[in-house]
PDB file of C-alpha atoms in Angstrom:
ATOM      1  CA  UNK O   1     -11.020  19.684 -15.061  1.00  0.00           C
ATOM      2  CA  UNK O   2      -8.865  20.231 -11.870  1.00  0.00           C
ATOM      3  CA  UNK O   3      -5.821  19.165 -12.039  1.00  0.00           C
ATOM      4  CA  UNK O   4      -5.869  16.286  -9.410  1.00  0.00           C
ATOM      5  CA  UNK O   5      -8.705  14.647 -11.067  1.00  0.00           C
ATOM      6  CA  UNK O   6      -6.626  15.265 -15.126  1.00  0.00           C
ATOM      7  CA  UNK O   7      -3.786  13.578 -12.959  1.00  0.00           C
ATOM      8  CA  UNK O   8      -5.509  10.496 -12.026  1.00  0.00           C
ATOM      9  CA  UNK O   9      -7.937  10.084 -15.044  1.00  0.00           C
ATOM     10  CA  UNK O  10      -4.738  10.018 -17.095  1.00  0.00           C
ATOM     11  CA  UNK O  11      -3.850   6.990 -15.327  1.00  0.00           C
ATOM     12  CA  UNK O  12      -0.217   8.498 -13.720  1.00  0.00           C
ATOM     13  CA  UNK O  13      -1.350   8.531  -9.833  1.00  0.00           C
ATOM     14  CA  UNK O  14      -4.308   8.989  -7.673  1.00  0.00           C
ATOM     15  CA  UNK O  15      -5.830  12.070  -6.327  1.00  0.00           C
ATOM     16  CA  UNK O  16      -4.245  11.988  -3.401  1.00  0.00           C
ATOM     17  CA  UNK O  17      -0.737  11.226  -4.958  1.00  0.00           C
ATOM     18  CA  UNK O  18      -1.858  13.814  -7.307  1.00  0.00           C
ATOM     19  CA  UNK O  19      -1.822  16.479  -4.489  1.00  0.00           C
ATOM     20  CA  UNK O  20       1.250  15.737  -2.896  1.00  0.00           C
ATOM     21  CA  UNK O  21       2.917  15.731  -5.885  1.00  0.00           C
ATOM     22  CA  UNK O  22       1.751  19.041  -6.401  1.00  0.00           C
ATOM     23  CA  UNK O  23       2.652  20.053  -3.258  1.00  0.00           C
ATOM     24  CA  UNK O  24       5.991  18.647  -3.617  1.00  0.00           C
ATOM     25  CA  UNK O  25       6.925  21.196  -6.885  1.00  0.00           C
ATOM     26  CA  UNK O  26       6.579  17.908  -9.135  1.00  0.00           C
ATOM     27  CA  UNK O  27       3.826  19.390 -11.619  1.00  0.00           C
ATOM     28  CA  UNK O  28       4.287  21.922 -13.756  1.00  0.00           C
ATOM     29  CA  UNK O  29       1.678  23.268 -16.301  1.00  0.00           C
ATOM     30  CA  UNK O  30       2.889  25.043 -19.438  1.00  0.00           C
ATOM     31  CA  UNK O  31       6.308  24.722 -18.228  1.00  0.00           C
ATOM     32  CA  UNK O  32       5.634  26.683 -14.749  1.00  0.00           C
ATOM     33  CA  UNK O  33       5.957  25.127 -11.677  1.00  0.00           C
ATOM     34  CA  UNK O  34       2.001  25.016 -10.110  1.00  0.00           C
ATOM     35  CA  UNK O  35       1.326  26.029  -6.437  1.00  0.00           C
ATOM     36  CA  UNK O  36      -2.122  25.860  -6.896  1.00  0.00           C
ATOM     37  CA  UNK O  37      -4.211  22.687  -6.403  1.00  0.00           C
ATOM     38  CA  UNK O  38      -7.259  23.904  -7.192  1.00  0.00           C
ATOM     39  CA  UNK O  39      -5.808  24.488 -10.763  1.00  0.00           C
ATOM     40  CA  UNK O  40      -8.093  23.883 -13.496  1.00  0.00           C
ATOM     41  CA  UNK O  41      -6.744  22.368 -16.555  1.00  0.00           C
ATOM     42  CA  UNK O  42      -7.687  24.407 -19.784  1.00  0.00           C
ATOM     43  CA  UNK O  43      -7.233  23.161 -23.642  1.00  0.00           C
ATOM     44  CA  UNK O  44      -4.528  23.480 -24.520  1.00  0.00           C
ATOM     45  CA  UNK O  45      -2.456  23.159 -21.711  1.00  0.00           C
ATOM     46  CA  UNK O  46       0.731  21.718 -20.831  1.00  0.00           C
ATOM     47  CA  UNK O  47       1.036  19.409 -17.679  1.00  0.00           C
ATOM     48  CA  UNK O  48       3.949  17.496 -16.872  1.00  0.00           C
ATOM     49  CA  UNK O  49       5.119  15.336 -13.594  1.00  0.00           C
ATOM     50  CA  UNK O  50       8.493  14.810 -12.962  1.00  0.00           C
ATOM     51  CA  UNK O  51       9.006  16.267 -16.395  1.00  0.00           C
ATOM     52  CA  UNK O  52       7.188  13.692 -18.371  1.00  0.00           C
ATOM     53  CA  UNK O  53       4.315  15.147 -20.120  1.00  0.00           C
ATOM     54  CA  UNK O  54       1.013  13.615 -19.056  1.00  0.00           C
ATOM     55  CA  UNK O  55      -1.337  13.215 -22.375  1.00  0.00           C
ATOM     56  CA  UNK O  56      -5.536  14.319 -21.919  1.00  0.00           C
ATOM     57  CA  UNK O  57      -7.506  11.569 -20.020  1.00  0.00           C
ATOM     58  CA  UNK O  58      -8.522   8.729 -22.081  1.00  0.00           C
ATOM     59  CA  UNK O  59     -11.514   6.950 -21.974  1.00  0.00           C
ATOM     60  CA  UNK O  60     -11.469   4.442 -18.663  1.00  0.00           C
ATOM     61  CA  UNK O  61     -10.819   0.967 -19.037  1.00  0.00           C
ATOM     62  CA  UNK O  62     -11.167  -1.617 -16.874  1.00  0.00           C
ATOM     63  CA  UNK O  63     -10.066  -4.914 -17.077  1.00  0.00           C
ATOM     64  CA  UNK O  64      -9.881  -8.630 -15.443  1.00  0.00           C
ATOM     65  CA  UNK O  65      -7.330 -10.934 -16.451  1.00  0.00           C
ATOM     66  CA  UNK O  66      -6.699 -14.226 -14.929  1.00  0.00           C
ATOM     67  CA  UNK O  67      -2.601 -14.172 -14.942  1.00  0.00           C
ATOM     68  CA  UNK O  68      -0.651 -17.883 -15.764  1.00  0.00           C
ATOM     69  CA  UNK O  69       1.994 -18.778 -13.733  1.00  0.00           C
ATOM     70  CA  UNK O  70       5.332 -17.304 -15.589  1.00  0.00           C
ATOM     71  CA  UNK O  71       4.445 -13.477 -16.147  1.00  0.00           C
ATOM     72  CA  UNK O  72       5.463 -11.143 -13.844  1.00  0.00           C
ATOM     73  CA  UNK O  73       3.264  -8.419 -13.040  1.00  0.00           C
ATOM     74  CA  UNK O  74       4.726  -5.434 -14.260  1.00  0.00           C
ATOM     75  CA  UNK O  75       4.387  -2.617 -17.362  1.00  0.00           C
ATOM     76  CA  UNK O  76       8.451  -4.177 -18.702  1.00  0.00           C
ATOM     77  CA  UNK O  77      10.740  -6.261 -17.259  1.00  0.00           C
ATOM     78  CA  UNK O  78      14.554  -5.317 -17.138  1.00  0.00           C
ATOM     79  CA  UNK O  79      15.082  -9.209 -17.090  1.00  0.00           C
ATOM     80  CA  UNK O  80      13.163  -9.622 -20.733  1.00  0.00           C
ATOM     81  CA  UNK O  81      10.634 -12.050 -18.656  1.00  0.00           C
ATOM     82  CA  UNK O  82       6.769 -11.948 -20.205  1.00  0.00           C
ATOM     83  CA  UNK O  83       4.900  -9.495 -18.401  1.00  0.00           C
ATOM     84  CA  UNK O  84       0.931  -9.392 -18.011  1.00  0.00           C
ATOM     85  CA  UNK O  85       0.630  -6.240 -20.684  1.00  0.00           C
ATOM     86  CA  UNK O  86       1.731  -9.197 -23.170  1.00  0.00           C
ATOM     87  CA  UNK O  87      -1.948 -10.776 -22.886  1.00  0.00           C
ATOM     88  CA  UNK O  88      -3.433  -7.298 -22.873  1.00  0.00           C
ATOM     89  CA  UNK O  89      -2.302  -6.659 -26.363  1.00  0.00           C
ATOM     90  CA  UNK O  90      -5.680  -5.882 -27.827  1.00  0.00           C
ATOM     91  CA  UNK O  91      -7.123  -3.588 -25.448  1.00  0.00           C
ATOM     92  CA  UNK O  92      -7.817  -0.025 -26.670  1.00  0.00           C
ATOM     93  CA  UNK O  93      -5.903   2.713 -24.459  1.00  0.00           C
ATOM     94  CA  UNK O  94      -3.072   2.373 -21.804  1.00  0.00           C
ATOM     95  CA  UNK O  95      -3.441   0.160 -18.929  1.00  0.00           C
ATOM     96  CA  UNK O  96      -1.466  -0.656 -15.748  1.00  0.00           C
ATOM     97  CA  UNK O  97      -1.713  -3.598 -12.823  1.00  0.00           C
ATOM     98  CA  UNK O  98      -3.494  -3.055  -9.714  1.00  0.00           C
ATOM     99  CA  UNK O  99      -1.203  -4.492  -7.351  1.00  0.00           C
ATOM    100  CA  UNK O 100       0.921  -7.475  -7.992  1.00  0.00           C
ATOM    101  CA  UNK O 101       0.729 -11.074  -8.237  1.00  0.00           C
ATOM    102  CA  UNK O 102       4.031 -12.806  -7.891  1.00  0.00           C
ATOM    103  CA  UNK O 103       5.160 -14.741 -11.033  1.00  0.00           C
ATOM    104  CA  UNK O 104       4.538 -18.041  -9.613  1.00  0.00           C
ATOM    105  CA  UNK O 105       1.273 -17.391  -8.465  1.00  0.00           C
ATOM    106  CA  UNK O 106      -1.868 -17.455 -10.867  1.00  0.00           C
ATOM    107  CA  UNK O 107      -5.285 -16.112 -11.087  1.00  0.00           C
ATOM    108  CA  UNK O 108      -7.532 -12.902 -11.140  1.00  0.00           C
ATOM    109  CA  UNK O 109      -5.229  -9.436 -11.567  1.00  0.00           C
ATOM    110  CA  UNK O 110      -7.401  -6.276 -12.520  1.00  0.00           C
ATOM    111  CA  UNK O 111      -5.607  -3.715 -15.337  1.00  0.00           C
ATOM    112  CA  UNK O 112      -7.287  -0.007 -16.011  1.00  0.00           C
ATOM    113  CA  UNK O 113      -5.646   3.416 -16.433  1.00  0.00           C
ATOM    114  CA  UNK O 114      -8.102   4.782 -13.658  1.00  0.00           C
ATOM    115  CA  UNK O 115      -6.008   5.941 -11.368  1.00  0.00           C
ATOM    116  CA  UNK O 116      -8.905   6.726  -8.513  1.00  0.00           C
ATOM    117  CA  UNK O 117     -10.037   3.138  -9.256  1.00  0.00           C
ATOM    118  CA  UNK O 118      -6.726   1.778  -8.557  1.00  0.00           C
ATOM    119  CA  UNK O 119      -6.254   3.687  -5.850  1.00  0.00           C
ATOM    120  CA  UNK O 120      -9.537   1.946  -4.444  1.00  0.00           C
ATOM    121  CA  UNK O 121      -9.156  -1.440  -5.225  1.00  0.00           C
ATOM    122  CA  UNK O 122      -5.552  -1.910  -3.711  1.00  0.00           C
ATOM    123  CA  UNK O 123      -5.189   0.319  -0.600  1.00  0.00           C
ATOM    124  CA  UNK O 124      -5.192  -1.691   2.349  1.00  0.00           C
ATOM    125  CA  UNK O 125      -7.151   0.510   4.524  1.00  0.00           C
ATOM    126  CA  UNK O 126     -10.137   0.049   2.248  1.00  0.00           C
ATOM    127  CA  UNK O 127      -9.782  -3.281   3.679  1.00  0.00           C
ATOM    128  CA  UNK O 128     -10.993  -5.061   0.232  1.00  0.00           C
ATOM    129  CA  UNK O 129     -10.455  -8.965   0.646  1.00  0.00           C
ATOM    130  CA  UNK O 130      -8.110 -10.660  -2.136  1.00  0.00           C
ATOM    131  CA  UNK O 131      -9.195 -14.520  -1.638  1.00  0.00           C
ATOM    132  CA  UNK O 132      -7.045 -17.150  -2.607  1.00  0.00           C
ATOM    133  CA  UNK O 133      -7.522 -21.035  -3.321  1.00  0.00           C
ATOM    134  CA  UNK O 134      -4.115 -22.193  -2.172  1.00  0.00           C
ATOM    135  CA  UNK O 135      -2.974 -26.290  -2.026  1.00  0.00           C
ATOM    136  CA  UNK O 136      -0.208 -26.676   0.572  1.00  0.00           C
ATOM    137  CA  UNK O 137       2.156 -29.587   1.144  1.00  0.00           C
ATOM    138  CA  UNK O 138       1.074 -31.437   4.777  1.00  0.00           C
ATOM    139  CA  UNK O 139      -2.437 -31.694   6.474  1.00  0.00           C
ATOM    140  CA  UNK O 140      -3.562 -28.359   7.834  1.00  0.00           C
ATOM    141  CA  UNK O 141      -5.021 -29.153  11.742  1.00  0.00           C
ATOM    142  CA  UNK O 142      -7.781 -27.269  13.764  1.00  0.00           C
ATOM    143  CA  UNK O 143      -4.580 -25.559  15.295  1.00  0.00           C
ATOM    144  CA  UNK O 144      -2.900 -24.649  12.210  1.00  0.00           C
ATOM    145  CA  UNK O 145      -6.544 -23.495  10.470  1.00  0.00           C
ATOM    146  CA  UNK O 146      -7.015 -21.428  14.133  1.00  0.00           C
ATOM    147  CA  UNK O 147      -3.837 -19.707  13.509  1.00  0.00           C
ATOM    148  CA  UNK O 148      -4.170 -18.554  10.384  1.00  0.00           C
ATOM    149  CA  UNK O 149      -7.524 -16.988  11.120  1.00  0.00           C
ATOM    150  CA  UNK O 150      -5.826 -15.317  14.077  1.00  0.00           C
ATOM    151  CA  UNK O 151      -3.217 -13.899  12.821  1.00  0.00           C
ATOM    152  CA  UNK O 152       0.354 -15.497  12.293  1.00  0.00           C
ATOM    153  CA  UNK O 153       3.926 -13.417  12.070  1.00  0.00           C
ATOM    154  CA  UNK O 154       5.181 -14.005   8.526  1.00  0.00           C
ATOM    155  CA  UNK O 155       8.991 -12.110   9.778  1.00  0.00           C
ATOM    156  CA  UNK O 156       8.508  -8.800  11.928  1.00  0.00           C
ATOM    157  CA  UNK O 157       4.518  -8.894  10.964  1.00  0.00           C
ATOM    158  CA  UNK O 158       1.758 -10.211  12.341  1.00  0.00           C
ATOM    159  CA  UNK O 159      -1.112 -10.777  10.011  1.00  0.00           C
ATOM    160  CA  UNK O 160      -4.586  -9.673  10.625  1.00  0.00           C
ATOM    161  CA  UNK O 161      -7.317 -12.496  11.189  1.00  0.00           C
ATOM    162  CA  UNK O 162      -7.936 -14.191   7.698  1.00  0.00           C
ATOM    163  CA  UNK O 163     -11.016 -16.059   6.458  1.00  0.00           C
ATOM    164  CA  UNK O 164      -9.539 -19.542   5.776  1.00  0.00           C
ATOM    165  CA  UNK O 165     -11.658 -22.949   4.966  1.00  0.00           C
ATOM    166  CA  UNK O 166     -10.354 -26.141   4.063  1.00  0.00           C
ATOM    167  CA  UNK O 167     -12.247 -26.955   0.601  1.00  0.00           C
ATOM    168  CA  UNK O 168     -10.333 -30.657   0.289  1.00  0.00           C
ATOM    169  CA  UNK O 169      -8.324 -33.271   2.275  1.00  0.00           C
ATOM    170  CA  UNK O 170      -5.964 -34.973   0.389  1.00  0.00           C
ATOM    171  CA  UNK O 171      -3.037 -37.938   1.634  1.00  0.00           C
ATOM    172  CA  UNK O 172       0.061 -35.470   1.889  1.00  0.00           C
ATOM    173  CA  UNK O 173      -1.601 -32.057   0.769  1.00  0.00           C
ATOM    174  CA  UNK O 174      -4.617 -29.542   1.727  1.00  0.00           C
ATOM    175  CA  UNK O 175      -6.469 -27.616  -0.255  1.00  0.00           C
ATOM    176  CA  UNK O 176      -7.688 -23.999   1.672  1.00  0.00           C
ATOM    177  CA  UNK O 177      -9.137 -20.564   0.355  1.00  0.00           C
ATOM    178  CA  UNK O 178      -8.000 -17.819   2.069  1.00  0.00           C
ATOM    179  CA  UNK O 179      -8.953 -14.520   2.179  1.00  0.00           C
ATOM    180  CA  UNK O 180      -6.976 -11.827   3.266  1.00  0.00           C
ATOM    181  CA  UNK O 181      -7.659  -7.832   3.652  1.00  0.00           C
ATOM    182  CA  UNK O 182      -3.812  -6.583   3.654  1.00  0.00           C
ATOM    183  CA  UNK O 183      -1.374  -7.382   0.906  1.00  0.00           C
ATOM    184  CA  UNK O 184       1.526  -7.947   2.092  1.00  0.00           C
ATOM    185  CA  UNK O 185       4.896  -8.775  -0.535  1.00  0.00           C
ATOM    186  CA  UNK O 186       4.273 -12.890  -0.720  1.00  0.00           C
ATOM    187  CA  UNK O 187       1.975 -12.481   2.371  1.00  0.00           C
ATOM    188  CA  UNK O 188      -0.008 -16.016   1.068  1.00  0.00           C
ATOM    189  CA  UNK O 189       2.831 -17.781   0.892  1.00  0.00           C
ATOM    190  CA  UNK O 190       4.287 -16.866   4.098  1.00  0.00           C
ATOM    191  CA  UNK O 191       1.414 -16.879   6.148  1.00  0.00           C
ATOM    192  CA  UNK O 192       1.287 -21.140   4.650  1.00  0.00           C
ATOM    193  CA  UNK O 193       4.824 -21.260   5.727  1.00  0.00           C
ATOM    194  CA  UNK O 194       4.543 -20.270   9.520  1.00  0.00           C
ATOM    195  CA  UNK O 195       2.390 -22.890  10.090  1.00  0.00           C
ATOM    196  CA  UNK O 196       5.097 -25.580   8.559  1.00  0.00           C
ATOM    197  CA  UNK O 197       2.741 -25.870   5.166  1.00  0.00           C
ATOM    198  CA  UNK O 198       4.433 -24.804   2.474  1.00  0.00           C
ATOM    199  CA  UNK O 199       2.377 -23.386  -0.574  1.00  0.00           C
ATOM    200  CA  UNK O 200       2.705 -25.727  -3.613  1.00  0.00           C
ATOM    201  CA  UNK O 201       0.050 -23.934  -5.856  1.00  0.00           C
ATOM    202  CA  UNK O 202      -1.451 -20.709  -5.528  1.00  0.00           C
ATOM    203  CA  UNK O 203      -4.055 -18.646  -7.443  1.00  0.00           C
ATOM    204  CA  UNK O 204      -6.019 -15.549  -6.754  1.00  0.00           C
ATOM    205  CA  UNK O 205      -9.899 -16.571  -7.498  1.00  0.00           C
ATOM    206  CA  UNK O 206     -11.373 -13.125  -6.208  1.00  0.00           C
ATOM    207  CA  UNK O 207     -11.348  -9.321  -5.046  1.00  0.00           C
ATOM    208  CA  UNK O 208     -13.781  -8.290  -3.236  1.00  0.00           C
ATOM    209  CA  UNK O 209     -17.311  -9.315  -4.344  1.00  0.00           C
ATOM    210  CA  UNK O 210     -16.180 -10.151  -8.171  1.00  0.00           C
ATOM    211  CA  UNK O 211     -14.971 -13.414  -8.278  1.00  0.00           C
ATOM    212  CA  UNK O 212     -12.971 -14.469 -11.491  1.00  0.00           C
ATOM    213  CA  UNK O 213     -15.076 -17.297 -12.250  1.00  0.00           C
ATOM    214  CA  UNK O 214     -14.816 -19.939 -15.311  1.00  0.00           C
ATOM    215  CA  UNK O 215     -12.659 -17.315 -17.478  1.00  0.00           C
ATOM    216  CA  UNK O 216      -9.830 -19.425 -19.444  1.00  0.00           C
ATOM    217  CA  UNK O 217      -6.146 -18.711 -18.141  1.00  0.00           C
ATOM    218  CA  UNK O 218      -4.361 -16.180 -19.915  1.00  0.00           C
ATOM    219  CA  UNK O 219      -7.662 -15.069 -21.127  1.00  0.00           C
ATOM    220  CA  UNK O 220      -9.297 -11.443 -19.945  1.00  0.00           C
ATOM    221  CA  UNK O 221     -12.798  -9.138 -19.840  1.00  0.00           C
ATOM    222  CA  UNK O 222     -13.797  -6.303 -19.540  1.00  0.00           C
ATOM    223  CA  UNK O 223     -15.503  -5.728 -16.091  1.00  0.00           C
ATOM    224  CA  UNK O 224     -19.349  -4.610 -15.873  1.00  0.00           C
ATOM    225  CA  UNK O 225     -20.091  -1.548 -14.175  1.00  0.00           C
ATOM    226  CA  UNK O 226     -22.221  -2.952 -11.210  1.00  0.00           C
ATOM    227  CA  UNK O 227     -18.822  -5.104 -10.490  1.00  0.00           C
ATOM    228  CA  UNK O 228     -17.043  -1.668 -10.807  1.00  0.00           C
ATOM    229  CA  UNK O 229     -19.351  -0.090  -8.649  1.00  0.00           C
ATOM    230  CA  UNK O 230     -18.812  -2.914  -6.270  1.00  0.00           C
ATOM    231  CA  UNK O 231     -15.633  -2.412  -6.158  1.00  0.00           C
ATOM    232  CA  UNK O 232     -15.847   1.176  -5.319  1.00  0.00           C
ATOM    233  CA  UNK O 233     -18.221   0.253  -2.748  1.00  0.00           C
ATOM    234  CA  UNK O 234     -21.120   2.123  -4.011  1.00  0.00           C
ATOM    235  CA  UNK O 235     -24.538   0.661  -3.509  1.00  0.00           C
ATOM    236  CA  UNK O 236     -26.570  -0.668  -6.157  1.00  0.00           C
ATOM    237  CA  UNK O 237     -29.964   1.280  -6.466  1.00  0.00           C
ATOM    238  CA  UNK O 238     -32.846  -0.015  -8.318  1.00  0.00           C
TER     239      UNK O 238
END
């Protein structure tokens, strides 16, 4: 197997990191420094990056959980707060976020130790939308809604135009969904905030075309492979 592809099927970093790390002198196989990309990883072998040793590719595993409110989305926490590999506990293999959810915010988080897949799913250029049901204090007017499907600056930033619909009126608060393609740190929240509607509740109901559906908080699944597929963006064939 080259050595890019042993990188990322062993979860560490994507192809692409896989390379530059490479190029950067931060492999070594067998305890030799590798110049050569191409490599191809034989039984027996050695590899290490930055000096920890990176164990044979296990079998891929992909995962959707649907995060409470009160984990923070991380592998530990220096802090001792629960993290989301506290609900994994019974999946088979090693398995790391894709992307983050902040710890107040709820809803669909994907875990797998597919680095490629990762990779995928979370870069913004692949422009994959994250949407987001999201109740905000104050009534959100055609102005407001305009803006946020414009594009609003959240603090030296200006958004790209958002899908945003109001799914229900309420006295002091408004319920929206939101989708977004970027992924900015607390992007959500801010976006809410420049238009003087603060987010009071926020979860993450899809990515993509998989939507997380009826599954029970704190609960997870694995995904099928036409949703993996989907979110690979490779066509279905019949």
């Amino acid at each position: 197997m080259r050595i890019n592809k042993y990188i990322a099927a062993s979860g560490i970093a994507s192809r692409r990191k896989a390379d530059e790390l490479i190029k950067n002198g931060n492999v070594r196989v067998n305890g030799t420094a590798l110049t050569e990309p191409g490599y191809e990883v034989a039984d027996g072998d050695v590899v290490e990056v930055n000096g920890t040793p990176v164990l044979p590719p296990e079998n891929k595993v992909y995962i959707l959980l649907n995060k409470p409110v009160g984990y923070v989305t991380t592998v530990k926490d220096e802090g001792g707060r629960p993290t989301v590999m506290d609900l994994v506990t019974e999946v088979e293999g090693r398995v790391f976020p894709v992307g983050r959810l902040d710890v107040n915010t709820s809803g669909m988080l994907i875990m797998t130790n597919d680095g490629d897949f990762a990779y995928r799913v979370a870069h913004p250029k692949h422009k994959l939308g994250k949407t987001y049901r999201v109740r905000v204090a104050g009534i959100v007017t055609r102005g407001k809604l305009d803006r946020l499907r414009k594009g609003v600056d959240i603090g030296g930033f200006v958004t790209s135009p958002a899908e945003v619909e109001i799914v229900k009126e309420l006295p002091k608060e408004t319920v929206l969904e939101i989708t977004i393609h970027e992924g900015k740190n607390r992007q959500v929240r801010k976006m809410c905030k420049a238009i003087d509607c603060p987010v009071r509740e926020l979860e993450r109901i899809a990515i993509g075309p998989v939507k997380i559906g009826r599954l029970a908080t704190g609960g997870y699944r694995k995904l099928t492979r036409q949703e993996i597929d989907a979110l690979m963006g490779k066509k279905q064939t019949r």
